[in-house]
C-alpha atoms as one frame of an Amber mdcrd trajectory, in Angstrom:
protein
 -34.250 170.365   5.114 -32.482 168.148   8.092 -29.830 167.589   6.315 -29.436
 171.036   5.408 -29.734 172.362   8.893 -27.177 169.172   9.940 -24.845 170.051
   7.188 -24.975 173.832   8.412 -24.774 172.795  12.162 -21.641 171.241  11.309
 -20.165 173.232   9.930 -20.883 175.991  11.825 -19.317 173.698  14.766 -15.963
 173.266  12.532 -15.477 176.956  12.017 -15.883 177.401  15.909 -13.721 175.185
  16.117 -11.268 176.269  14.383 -11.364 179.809  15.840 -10.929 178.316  19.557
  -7.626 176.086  17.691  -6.627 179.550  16.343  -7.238 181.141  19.422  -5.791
 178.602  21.824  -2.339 178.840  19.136  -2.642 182.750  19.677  -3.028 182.121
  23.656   0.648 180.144  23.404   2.307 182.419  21.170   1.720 185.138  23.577
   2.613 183.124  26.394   5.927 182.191  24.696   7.235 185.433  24.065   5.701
 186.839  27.659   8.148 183.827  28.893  10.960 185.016  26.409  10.468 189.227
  27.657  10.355 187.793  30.890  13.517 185.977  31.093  15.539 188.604  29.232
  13.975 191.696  31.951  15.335 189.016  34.514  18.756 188.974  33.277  18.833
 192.308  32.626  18.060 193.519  36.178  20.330 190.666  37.292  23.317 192.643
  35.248  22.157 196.148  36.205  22.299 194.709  40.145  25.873 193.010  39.390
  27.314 196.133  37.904  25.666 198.360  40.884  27.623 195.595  43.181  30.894
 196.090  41.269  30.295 200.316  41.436  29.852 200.022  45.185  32.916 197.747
  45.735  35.261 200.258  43.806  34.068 203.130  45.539  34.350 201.097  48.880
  37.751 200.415  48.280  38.821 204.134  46.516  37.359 205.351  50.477  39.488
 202.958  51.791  42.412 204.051  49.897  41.634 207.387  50.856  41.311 206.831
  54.518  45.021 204.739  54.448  46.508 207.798  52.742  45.265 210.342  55.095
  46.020 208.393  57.853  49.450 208.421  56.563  49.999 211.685  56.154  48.505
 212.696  59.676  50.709 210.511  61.617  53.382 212.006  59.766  52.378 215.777
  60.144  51.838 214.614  64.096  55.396 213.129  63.809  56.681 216.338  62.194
  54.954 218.932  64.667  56.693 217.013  67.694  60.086 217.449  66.530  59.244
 221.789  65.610  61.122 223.782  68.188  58.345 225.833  69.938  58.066 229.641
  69.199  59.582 231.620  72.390  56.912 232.645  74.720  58.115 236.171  75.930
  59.626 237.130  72.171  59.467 240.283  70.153  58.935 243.204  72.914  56.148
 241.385  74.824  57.613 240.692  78.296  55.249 237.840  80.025  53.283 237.699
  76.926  51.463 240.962  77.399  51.964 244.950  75.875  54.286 246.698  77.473
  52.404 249.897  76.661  54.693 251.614  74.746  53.369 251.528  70.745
């Protein structure tokens, strides 16, 4: 009868055991491929944040572009208007710039 109970004990202990080895193997497997997702969300959010980088410097520098060409093209409407004869003051039947009443 001891031995039986000893024998059952025992083996009762192994298979306990063997779950908390099973369990313990589970435990790392899962830690693993947590590690694994982890490291490949990091690298993806790492690219994601490079390409954002890359947008912002294009559009930074199409803006800048932009502002050159306007700039450009202001100075040389500003050069163009000073060299435009001015339209006479006193022209086409207004005498001192106002109606002379007649219509």
């Amino acid at each position: 009868e001891r031995r039986e109970r000893k024998r059952k004990l025992s083996k009762e202990m192994a298979e306990k055991a063997m779950r908390e080895l099973e369990k313990m193997q589970l435990q790392e497997k899962a830690d693993i491929k947590y590690k694994e997702w982890l490291k490949k969300k990091r690298a993806e959010e790492a690219e994601k944040k490079k390409k954002e980088k890359e947008k912002e410097k294009e559009r930074e520098a199409e803006l800048q572009e932009k502002r050159k060409r306007s700039e450009k093209i202001f100075k040389e409407w500003l050069q163009n208007a000073r060299n435009k004869p001015q339209p006479p003051l006193y022209g086409y039947g207004f005498p001192y710039g106002k109606s002379t009443g007649l219509y």
